[in-house]
Amino acid sequence: MSQTPAPVSLVLAFPAPTAEQSRDYMAAKLSYHADAWDVAEDLRHGIDAIVVIDTRSPAHYAAGHVPGAVSFPHRTMDEQSTAHLDRSKVYVTYCDGIGCNGSTKGAYKLARLGFQVKEMLGGLDFWIRDGQPVATGPERGAMPAARPAIECAC
């Protein structure tokens, strides 16, 4: 009578990193990204060390954007168009969401030009899913002080 072999773990087919490796990797990952909730809280509290940049077209920006975000399409980012930006700030880029790489292209271009950047995970899609307000029109608008009825679950 043959025995059935023990199942092989698909999760563990590649060994897990050490705790130190995980710590270092997760810290690095958090250095590159910000989530919509944290960006909203910083905007709500008037944290001026960050500048939120909508990397989409002006038409998409006008249709709906993060209140307080600057419209700066990634396609127009170059040495000349970024000359006025404050290099002491951290620029947080976003686009439509995970199916769009405009925020990644914007973050790349800004970093290549010497700016500190983070990318907002999930873009405007996750912003809206978090119940955050959306500004419309060509003006930046401002983040309201009141929090949305939905609370962050993380």
Tab-separated table of C-alpha atoms in Angstrom:
chain	number	residue	atom	x	y	z
A	1	MET	CA	0.000	0.000	0.000
A	2	SER	CA	1.562	3.297	-1.099
A	3	GLN	CA	1.278	6.436	0.901
A	4	THR	CA	0.124	9.694	-0.593
A	5	PRO	CA	2.978	12.206	-0.525
A	6	ALA	CA	2.546	15.185	1.738
A	7	PRO	CA	1.301	18.250	-0.120
A	8	VAL	CA	3.956	20.725	-1.195
A	9	SER	CA	3.437	24.328	-0.148
A	10	LEU	CA	3.121	26.711	-3.063
A	11	VAL	CA	3.600	29.632	-0.670
A	12	LEU	CA	6.873	28.218	0.586
A	13	ALA	CA	8.211	27.101	-2.812
A	14	PHE	CA	10.430	30.151	-2.416
A	15	PRO	CA	11.649	30.421	1.167
A	16	ALA	CA	10.444	33.342	3.238
A	17	PRO	CA	13.008	36.061	3.910
A	18	THR	CA	14.474	36.558	7.327
A	19	ALA	CA	12.735	38.989	9.651
A	20	GLU	CA	15.523	41.525	9.018
A	21	GLN	CA	15.187	41.182	5.239
A	22	SER	CA	11.412	41.668	5.482
A	23	ARG	CA	11.853	44.714	7.732
A	24	ASP	CA	14.310	46.343	5.325
A	25	TYR	CA	12.218	45.558	2.250
A	26	MET	CA	8.985	46.855	3.810
A	27	ALA	CA	10.707	50.034	4.999
A	28	ALA	CA	12.013	50.613	1.477
A	29	LYS	CA	8.583	49.942	-0.002
A	30	LEU	CA	6.982	52.481	2.342
A	31	SER	CA	9.622	55.014	1.270
A	32	TYR	CA	8.384	54.817	-2.323
A	33	HIS	CA	4.625	54.819	-1.764
A	34	ALA	CA	1.901	56.591	0.182
A	35	ASP	CA	-1.692	55.496	0.462
A	36	ALA	CA	-4.659	57.731	-0.230
A	37	TRP	CA	-5.721	57.892	3.417
A	38	ASP	CA	-2.319	59.115	4.598
A	39	VAL	CA	-2.176	61.714	1.815
A	40	ALA	CA	-5.665	62.925	2.769
A	41	GLU	CA	-4.692	63.218	6.432
A	42	ASP	CA	-1.574	65.231	5.560
A	43	LEU	CA	-3.604	67.552	3.335
A	44	ARG	CA	-6.261	67.877	6.057
A	45	HIS	CA	-3.595	68.853	8.580
A	46	GLY	CA	-1.905	71.327	6.265
A	47	ILE	CA	1.394	69.458	6.072
A	48	ASP	CA	3.361	71.676	3.719
A	49	ALA	CA	6.330	69.323	3.287
A	50	ILE	CA	4.422	67.493	0.524
A	51	VAL	CA	2.990	68.623	-2.788
A	52	VAL	CA	0.398	66.367	-4.418
A	53	ILE	CA	0.644	66.224	-8.202
A	54	ASP	CA	-2.067	64.999	-10.554
A	55	THR	CA	-0.102	63.643	-13.524
A	56	ARG	CA	-3.123	63.267	-15.830
A	57	SER	CA	-4.284	65.586	-18.580
A	58	PRO	CA	-5.833	68.975	-17.690
A	59	ALA	CA	-9.228	67.689	-18.869
A	60	HIS	CA	-9.106	64.714	-16.498
A	61	TYR	CA	-7.905	66.989	-13.688
A	62	ALA	CA	-10.833	69.369	-14.262
A	63	ALA	CA	-13.288	66.441	-14.250
A	64	GLY	CA	-12.180	65.493	-10.724
A	65	HIS	CA	-9.001	65.637	-8.649
A	66	VAL	CA	-7.606	65.444	-5.135
A	67	PRO	CA	-8.439	68.778	-3.450
A	68	GLY	CA	-5.243	70.805	-3.230
A	69	ALA	CA	-3.437	68.776	-5.905
A	70	VAL	CA	-1.483	70.565	-8.612
A	71	SER	CA	-2.221	69.701	-12.231
A	72	PHE	CA	1.107	68.765	-13.806
A	73	PRO	CA	0.734	66.205	-16.608
A	74	HIS	CA	3.685	63.827	-16.711
A	75	ARG	CA	4.020	64.385	-20.459
A	76	THR	CA	5.020	68.011	-19.827
A	77	MET	CA	7.601	67.349	-17.108
A	78	ASP	CA	11.114	68.366	-18.041
A	79	GLU	CA	13.958	70.503	-16.716
A	80	GLN	CA	12.344	73.734	-17.860
A	81	SER	CA	8.792	73.003	-16.657
A	82	THR	CA	10.022	71.904	-13.207
A	83	ALA	CA	12.416	74.833	-12.666
A	84	HIS	CA	9.899	76.579	-10.382
A	85	LEU	CA	9.384	73.571	-8.077
A	86	ASP	CA	10.701	73.695	-4.517
A	87	ARG	CA	13.377	71.024	-4.110
A	88	SER	CA	12.846	70.891	-0.347
A	89	LYS	CA	9.376	69.329	-0.811
A	90	VAL	CA	8.387	65.708	-1.372
A	91	TYR	CA	6.181	65.342	-4.448
A	92	VAL	CA	3.399	62.753	-4.288
A	93	THR	CA	2.200	61.761	-7.750
A	94	TYR	CA	-1.070	60.107	-8.681
A	95	CYS	CA	-3.140	59.260	-11.759
A	96	ASP	CA	-6.402	57.353	-12.349
A	97	GLY	CA	-5.486	54.167	-10.535
A	98	ILE	CA	-3.726	50.845	-10.801
A	99	GLY	CA	-4.525	50.525	-14.501
A	100	CYS	CA	-2.703	53.792	-15.254
A	101	ASN	CA	1.036	54.411	-15.034
A	102	GLY	CA	0.992	58.198	-15.337
A	103	SER	CA	1.921	58.568	-11.669
A	104	THR	CA	4.871	56.219	-12.120
A	105	LYS	CA	6.033	58.124	-15.197
A	106	GLY	CA	5.659	61.423	-13.342
A	107	ALA	CA	7.529	60.131	-10.287
A	108	TYR	CA	10.281	58.777	-12.522
A	109	LYS	CA	10.672	62.049	-14.402
A	110	LEU	CA	10.721	64.109	-11.219
A	111	ALA	CA	13.232	61.772	-9.559
A	112	ARG	CA	15.415	61.832	-12.663
A	113	LEU	CA	15.427	65.627	-12.339
A	114	GLY	CA	16.530	65.432	-8.700
A	115	PHE	CA	13.241	65.729	-6.801
A	116	GLN	CA	12.152	63.539	-3.891
A	117	VAL	CA	9.015	61.635	-4.843
A	118	LYS	CA	6.461	59.131	-3.641
A	119	GLU	CA	3.649	57.558	-5.600
A	120	MET	CA	0.104	57.443	-4.189
A	121	LEU	CA	-1.109	53.857	-4.341
A	122	GLY	CA	-4.308	53.300	-6.290
A	123	GLY	CA	-4.520	56.860	-7.558
A	124	LEU	CA	-7.813	58.705	-7.727
A	125	ASP	CA	-9.690	55.388	-7.761
A	126	PHE	CA	-8.480	54.426	-4.266
A	127	TRP	CA	-8.924	58.044	-3.123
A	128	ILE	CA	-12.611	57.825	-4.031
A	129	ARG	CA	-12.946	54.308	-2.558
A	130	ASP	CA	-11.683	55.753	0.737
A	131	GLY	CA	-14.604	58.210	0.643
A	132	GLN	CA	-12.358	61.249	0.208
A	133	PRO	CA	-13.735	64.415	-1.424
A	134	VAL	CA	-13.052	65.289	-5.056
A	135	ALA	CA	-12.575	68.800	-6.398
A	136	THR	CA	-13.670	69.709	-9.923
A	137	GLY	CA	-12.675	72.420	-12.346
A	138	PRO	CA	-9.276	73.878	-13.163
A	139	GLU	CA	-8.616	75.270	-9.652
A	140	ARG	CA	-6.736	73.290	-7.005
A	141	GLY	CA	-9.373	73.653	-4.335
A	142	ALA	CA	-8.617	72.790	-0.721
A	143	MET	CA	-9.005	69.709	1.409
A	144	PRO	CA	-11.927	70.077	3.816
A	145	ALA	CA	-11.115	69.647	7.502
A	146	ALA	CA	-13.863	67.074	8.123
A	147	ARG	CA	-13.009	63.406	7.705
A	148	PRO	CA	-15.199	61.161	5.535
A	149	ALA	CA	-17.760	58.910	7.194
A	150	ILE	CA	-15.685	55.880	6.153
A	151	GLU	CA	-12.763	55.180	8.473
A	152	CYS	CA	-9.489	53.703	7.307
A	153	ALA	CA	-9.457	49.990	8.092
A	154	CYS	CA	-5.678	49.663	8.184
